[in-house]
Coordinates of C-alpha atoms in Angstrom, one line a residue:
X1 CA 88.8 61.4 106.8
X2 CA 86.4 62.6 108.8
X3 CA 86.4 67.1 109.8
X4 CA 87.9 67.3 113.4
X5 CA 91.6 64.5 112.1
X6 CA 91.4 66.5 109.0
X7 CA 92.0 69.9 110.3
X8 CA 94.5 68.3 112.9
X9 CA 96.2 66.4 110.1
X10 CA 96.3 69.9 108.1
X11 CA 98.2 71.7 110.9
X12 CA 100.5 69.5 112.0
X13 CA 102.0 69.1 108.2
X14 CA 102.4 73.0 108.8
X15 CA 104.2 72.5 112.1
X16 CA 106.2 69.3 110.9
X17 CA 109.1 68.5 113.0
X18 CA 108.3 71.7 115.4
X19 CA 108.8 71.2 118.8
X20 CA 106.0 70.4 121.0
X21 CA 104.2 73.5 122.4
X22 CA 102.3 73.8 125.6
X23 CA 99.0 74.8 126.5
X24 CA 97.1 75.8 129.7
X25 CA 95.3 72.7 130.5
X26 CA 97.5 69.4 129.5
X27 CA 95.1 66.1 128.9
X28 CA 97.3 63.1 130.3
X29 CA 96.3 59.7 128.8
X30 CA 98.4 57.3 130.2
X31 CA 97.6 53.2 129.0
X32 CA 98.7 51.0 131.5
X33 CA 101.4 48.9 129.3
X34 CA 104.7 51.7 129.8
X35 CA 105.7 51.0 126.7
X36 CA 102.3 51.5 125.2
X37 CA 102.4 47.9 123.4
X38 CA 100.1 44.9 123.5
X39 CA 99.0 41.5 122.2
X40 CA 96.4 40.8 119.9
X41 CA 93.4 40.5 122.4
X42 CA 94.7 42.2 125.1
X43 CA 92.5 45.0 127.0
X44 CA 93.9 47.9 127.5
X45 CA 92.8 50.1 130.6
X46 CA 93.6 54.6 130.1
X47 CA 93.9 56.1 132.8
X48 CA 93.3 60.7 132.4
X49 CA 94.4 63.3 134.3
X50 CA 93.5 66.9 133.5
X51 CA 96.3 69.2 134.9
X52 CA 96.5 72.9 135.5
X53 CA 100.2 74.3 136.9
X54 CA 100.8 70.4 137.3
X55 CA 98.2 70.1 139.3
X56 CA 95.2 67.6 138.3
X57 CA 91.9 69.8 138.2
X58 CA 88.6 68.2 139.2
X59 CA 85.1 68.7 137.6
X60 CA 85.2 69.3 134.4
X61 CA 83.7 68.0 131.5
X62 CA 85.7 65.3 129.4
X63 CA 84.8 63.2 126.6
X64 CA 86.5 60.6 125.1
X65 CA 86.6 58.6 121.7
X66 CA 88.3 55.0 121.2
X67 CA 89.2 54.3 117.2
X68 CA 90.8 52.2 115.1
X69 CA 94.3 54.6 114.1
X70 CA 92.5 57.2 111.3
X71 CA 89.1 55.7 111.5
X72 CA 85.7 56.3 113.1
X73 CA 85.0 56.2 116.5
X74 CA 84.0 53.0 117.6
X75 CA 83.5 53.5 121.4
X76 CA 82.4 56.9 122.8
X77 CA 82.0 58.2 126.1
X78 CA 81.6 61.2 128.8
X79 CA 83.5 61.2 132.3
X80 CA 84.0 64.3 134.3
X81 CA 88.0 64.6 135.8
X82 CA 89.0 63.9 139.2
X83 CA 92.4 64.0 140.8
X84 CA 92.5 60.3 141.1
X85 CA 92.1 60.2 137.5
X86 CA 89.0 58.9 134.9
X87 CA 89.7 55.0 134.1
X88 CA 89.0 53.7 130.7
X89 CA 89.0 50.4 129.4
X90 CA 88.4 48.9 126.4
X91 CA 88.8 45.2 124.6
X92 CA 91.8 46.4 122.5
X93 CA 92.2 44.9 118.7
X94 CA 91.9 41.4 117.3
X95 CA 94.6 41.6 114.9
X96 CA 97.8 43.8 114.5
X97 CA 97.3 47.4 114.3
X98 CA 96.7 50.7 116.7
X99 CA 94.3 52.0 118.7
X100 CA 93.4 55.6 119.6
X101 CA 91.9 56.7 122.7
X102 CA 91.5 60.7 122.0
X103 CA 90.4 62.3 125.1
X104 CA 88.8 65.8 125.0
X105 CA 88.4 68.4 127.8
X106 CA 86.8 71.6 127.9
X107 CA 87.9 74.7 130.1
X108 CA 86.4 78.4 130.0
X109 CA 84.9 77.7 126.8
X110 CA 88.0 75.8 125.0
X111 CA 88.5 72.8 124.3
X112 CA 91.9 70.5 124.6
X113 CA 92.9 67.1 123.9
X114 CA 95.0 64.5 124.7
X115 CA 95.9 60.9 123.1
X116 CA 97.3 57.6 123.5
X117 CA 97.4 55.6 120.4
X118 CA 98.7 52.2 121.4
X119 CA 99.5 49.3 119.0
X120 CA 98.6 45.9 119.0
X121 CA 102.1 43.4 117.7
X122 CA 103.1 46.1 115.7
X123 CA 105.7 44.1 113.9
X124 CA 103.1 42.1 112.3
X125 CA 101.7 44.9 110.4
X126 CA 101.8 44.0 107.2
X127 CA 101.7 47.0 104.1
X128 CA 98.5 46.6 102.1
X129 CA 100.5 48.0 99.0
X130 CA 102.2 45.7 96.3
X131 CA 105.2 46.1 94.4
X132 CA 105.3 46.5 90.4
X133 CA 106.6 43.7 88.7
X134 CA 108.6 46.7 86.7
X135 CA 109.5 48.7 89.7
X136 CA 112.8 48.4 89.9
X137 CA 113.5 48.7 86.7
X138 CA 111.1 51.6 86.1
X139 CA 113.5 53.4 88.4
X140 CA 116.6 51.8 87.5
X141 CA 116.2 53.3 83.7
X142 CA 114.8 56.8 85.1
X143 CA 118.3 57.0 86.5
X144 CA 120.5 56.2 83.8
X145 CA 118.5 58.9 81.6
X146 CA 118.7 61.3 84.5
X147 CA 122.3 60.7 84.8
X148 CA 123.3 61.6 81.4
X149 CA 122.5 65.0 81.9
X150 CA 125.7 66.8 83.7
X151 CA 125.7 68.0 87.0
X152 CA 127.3 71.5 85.9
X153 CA 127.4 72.9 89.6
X154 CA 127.6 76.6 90.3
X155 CA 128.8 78.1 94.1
X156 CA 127.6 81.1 95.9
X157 CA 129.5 82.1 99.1
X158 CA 127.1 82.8 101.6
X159 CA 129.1 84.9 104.3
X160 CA 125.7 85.2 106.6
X161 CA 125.6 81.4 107.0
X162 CA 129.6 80.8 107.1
X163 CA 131.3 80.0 110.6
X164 CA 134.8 80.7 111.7
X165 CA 135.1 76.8 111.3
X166 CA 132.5 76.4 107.8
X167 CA 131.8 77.8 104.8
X168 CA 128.4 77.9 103.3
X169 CA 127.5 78.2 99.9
X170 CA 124.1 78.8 98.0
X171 CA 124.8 75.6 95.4
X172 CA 122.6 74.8 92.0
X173 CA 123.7 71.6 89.7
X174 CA 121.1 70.4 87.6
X175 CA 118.8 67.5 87.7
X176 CA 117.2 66.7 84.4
X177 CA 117.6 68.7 81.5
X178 CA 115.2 71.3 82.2
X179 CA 115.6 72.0 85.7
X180 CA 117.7 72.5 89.0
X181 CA 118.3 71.2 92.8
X182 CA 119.0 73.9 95.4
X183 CA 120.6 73.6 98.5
X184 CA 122.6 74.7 100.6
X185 CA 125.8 73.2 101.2
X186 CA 128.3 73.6 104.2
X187 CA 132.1 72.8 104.4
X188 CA 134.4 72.5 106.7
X189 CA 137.4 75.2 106.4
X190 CA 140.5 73.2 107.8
X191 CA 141.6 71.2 105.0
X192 CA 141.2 67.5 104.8
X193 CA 138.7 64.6 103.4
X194 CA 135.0 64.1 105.0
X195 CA 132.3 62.0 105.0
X196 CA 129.3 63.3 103.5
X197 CA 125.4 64.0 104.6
X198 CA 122.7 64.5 102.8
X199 CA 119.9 66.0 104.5
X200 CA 116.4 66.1 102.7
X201 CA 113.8 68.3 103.4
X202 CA 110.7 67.6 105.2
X203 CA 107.2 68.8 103.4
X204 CA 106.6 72.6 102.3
X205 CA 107.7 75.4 100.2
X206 CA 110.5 77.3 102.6
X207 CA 114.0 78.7 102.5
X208 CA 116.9 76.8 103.7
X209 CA 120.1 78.3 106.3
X210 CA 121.9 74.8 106.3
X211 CA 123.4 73.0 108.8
X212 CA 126.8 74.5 109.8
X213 CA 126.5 73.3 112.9
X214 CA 126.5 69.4 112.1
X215 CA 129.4 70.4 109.4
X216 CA 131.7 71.9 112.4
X217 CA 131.4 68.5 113.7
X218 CA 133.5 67.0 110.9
X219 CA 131.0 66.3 107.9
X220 CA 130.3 67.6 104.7
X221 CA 126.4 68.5 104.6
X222 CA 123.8 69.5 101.9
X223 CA 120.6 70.6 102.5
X224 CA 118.4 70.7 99.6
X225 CA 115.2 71.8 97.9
X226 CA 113.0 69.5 96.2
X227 CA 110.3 72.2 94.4
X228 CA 113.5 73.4 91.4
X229 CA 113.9 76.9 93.0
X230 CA 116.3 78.9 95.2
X231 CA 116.0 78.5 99.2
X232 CA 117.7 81.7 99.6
X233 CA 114.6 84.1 98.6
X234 CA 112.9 85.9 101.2
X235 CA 110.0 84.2 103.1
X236 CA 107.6 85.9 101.5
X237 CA 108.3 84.1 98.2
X238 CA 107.8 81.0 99.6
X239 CA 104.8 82.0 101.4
X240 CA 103.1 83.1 98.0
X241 CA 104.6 79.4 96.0
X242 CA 102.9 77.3 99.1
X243 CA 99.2 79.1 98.5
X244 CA 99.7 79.6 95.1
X245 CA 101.8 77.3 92.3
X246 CA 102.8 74.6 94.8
X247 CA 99.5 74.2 96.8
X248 CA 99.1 70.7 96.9
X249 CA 102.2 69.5 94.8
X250 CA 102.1 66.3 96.5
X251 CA 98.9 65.3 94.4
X252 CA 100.3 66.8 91.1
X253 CA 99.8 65.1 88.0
X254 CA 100.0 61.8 90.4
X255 CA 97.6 60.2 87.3
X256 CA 100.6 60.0 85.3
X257 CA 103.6 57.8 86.4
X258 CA 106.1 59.5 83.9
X259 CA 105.1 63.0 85.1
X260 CA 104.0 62.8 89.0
X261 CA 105.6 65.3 90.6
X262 CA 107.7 62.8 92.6
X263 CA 109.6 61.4 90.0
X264 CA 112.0 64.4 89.5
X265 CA 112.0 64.8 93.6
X266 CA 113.1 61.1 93.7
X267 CA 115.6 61.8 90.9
X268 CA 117.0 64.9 92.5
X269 CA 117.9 63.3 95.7
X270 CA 120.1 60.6 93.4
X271 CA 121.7 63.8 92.0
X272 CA 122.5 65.4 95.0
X273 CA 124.5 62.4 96.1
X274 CA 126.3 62.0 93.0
X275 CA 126.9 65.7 93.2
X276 CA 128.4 65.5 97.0
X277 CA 130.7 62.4 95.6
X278 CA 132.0 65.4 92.5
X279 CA 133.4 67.5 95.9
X280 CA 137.1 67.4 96.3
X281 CA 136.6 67.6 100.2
X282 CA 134.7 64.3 99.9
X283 CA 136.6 61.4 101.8
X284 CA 135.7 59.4 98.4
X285 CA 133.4 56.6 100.7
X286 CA 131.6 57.7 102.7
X287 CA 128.0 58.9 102.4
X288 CA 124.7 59.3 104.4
X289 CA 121.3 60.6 104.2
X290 CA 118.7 61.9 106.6
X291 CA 115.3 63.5 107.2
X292 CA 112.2 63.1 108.8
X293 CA 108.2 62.9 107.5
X294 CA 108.0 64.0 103.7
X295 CA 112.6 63.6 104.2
X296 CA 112.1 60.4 106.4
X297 CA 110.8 58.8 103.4
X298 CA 113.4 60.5 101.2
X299 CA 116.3 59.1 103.3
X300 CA 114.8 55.6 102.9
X301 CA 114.0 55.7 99.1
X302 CA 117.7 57.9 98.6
X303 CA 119.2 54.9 100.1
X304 CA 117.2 52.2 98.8
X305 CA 117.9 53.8 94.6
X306 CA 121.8 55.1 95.1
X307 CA 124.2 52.2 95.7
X308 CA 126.7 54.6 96.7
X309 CA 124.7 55.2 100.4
X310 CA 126.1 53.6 103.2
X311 CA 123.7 54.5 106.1
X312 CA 120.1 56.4 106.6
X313 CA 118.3 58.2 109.2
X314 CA 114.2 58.6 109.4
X315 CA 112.4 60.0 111.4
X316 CA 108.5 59.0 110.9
X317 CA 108.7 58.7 107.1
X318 CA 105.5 59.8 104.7
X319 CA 104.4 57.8 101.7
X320 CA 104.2 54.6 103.2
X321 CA 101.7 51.9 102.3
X322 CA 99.7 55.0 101.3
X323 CA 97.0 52.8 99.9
X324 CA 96.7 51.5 103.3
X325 CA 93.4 53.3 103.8
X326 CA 91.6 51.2 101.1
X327 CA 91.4 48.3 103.4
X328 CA 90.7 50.1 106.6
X329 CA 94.8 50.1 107.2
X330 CA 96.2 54.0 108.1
X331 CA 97.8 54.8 105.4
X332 CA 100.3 57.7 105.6
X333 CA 100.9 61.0 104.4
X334 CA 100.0 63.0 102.1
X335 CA 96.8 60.7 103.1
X336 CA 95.6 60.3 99.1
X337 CA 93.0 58.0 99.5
X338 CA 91.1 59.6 102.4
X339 CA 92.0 63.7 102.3
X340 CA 91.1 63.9 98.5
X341 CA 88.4 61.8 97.1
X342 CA 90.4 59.5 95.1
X343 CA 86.8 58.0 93.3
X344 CA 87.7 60.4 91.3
X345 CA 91.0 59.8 90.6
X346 CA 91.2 56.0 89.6
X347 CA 94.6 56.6 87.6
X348 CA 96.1 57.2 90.9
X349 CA 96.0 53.0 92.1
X350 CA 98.5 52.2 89.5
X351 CA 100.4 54.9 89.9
X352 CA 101.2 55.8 93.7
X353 CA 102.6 52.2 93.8
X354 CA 105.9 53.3 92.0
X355 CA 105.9 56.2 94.6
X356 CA 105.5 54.0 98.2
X357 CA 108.4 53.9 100.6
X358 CA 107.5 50.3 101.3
X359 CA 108.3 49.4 98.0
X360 CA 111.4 51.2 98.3
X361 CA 112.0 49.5 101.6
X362 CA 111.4 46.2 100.1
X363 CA 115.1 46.1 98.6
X364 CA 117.1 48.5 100.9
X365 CA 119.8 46.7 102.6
X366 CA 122.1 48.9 104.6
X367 CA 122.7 50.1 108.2
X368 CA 119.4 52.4 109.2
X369 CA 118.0 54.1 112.2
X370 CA 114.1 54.9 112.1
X371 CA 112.6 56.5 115.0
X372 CA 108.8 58.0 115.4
X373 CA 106.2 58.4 118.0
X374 CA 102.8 56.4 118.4
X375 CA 100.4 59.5 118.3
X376 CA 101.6 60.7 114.9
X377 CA 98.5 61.2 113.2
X378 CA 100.5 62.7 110.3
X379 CA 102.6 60.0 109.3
X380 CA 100.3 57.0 111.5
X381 CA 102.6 54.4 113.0
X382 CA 100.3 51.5 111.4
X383 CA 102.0 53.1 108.1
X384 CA 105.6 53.8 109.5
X385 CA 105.8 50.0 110.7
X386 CA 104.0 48.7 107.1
X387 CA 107.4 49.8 105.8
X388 CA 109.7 49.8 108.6
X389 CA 108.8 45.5 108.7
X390 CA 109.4 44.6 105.2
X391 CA 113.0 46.4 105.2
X392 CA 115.8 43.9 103.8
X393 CA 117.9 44.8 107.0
X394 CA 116.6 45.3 110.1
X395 CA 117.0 49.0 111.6
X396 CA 117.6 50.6 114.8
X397 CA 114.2 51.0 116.0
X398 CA 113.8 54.3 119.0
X399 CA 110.6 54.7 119.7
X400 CA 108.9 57.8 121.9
X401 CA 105.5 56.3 122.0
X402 CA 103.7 59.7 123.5
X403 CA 105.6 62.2 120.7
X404 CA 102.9 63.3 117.6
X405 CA 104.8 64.4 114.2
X406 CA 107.5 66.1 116.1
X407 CA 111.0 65.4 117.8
X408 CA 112.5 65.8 121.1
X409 CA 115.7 67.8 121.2
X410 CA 117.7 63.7 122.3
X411 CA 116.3 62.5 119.7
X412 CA 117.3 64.2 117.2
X413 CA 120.3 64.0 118.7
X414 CA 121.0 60.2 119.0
X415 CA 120.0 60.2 114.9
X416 CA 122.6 62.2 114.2
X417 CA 125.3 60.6 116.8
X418 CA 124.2 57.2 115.1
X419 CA 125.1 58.6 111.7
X420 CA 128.2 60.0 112.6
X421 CA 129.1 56.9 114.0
X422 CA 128.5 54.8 110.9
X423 CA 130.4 57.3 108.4
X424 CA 133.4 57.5 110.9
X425 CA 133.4 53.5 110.6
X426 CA 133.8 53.5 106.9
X427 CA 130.4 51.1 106.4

């Protein structure tokens, strides 16, 4: 991957699922399809405004680079910007896939940048990553061992988290033999039987407050941990695990299909369902799961391995088709095969395989809503749609083309309404 996507791929896994922040100058690249979609074939014309105060600002220096999504540049240009606006126009693609038009403009000696990443029949993308002919199984057995071990739950009241209308609790039931989930759990106080949300964490080493305010709605909600420790340490803690002992966990021991880091992740989230289902609040149906990037592709593969999961939420889910980038395909996060020089690491082929949401996708069949933006460059649409397209049932598909690896405030919204909706109709 080359430096400059790098660094920006780097950051925004840091600022996952933040809101969008503004700067002083805003780089407007508009395509001139609205919904930022075309056919194989098709040119495809940007136009860029510069804006100061919402204002465009003339005469200053821009450059521009046109790439396949996640690859080198293949067109490159300089413009300076006008208030009518700099037109660019290229040929587009020649088969199914995304385009990047990254435009950069510099002001009093900084730099900013703007992007439309536009996709050509993105429902033809097809996921360069296979299935196992033992994949199911694989996963199937890994279950049934981890499931002999008890849950053995243990509660802690957490008063600074509990509402008038919720109480929260600091929970811990184990996952295999040797180790614990975390979470935090939230329950409504007025007696009675509710449905059930997991919610699953999006990439990092942080503490967790819960959700108290989706559980006031009416719902039963767990938010967990996936690194086996508390969420309830200070900060600090976490800050140290991130740069220290979990720097990089994603890659950990991923040579080794028994022992990649992953498994006991995957194996946790099956165990936090089954825990939610040993609640006596629980309405005894109904069940759903939700997340977004590294917990977008948790919700699929949670719903995809427990039967017991009626509906799923994603927002731009990671892991998917993530050996895309061996035949030129963006594959998604944590980016394995062009972030770490996997040369090195042959071992890892055989192995991520067992670890791909696609592969997961490939035999979920339950209600779903997926939503993501086009100029992720986290989790790249061309890998969001590999998996999204060979999905047993087809989703509720919301996309906000212009949004990077981050949400507006509606759309997390309409996920969660959605959800509510399917667990209130007994699915």
């Amino acid at each position: 991957m080359r430096p400059l996507l790098l660094t920006l791929t780097l950051l925004a896994s840091t600022l996952a699922c933040a809101a969008p922040e503004r700067e002083l100058i805003t780089v407007v690249v508009t395509p001139n399809e609205a919904d930022w979609t075309y056919d194989v074939g098709t040119p495809v014309t940007f136009t860029v405004h510069a804006l100061k105060d919402a204002r465009p600002v003339e005469g200053l220096a821009l450059r521009y680079e046109i790439s396949p999504e996640q690859f080198d540049a293949t067109e490159e240009g300089n413009a300076t910007t006008s208030a009518q606006g700099v037109v660019i126009q290229t040929a587009g693609r020649d088969k199914p896939g995304f385009l990047r038009c990254a435009v950069f403009v510099d002001y009093e000696g900084k730099t900013y940048r703007g992007d439309a990443n536009v996709g050509f029949e993105p429902e033809e993308i097809t996921p360069y990553v296979s299935e196992p002919a033992d994949f199911w199984q694989f996963w199937q057995d890994a279950i049934a061992q981890v499931r002999k071990v008890p849950l053995e739950p243990s509660f802690e009241l957490l008063p600074d988290l509990s509402t008038d209308r919720v109480n929260a609790y600091h929970v811990r039931f184990r996952n295999e033999a040797r180790n614990y989930i975390y979470g935090v759990l939230c329950v409504p106080k007025k007696p009675g039987k509710y449905p059930a949300i997991l919610r699953v964490p999006g990439a990092g080493v942080r503490p967790y407050t819960g959700s108290s305010k989706v559980a006031e709605q009416g719902a039963i909600t767990l938010d967990i941990g996936i690194h086996g420790i508390p969420v309830r340490y200070p900060e600090e803690t976490y800050l140290n695990l991130r740069y220290g002992a979990l720097l990089d966990y994603n890659v950990n021991q991923a040579e080794d299909r028994d022992r990649y880091y992953y498994k006991r992740v995957f194996l946790g989230c099956v165990k936090a369902v089954d825990f939610l289902q040993s609640l006596p609040e629980w309405d005894g149906e109904n069940i759903g799961v939700t997340g977004g990037s590294q917990g977008g592709a948790l919700s699929i593969i949670t719903a995809s391995l427990h039967a017991d999961v009626d509906a799923y939420v994603s927002f731009y889910p990671a892991m998917s088709d993530m050996l895309g980038d061996l035949k030129g395909q963006a594959g998604g996060w944590p980016h394995l095969f062009s972030r770490y020089d996997a040369a090195k690491h042959p071992e890892w082929y055989g192995v991520i395989p067992y670890y791909d949401v696609v592969n997961f996708a490939r035999h979920l069949d339950k209600p779903g809503w997926m939503s993501f933006g086009y100029n992720d460059w986290v989790c790249p649409p061309t890998s969001t749609f590999a998996a999204h397209n060979v999905l047993k049932r087809e989703p509720e598909l919301h996309l906000y083309p212009e949004t990077y690896h981050w949400t507006y405030p509606e759309q997390t919204a309409a996920g969660q309404a959605w959800l509510f909706e399917q667990l209130s109709a007994g699915n």
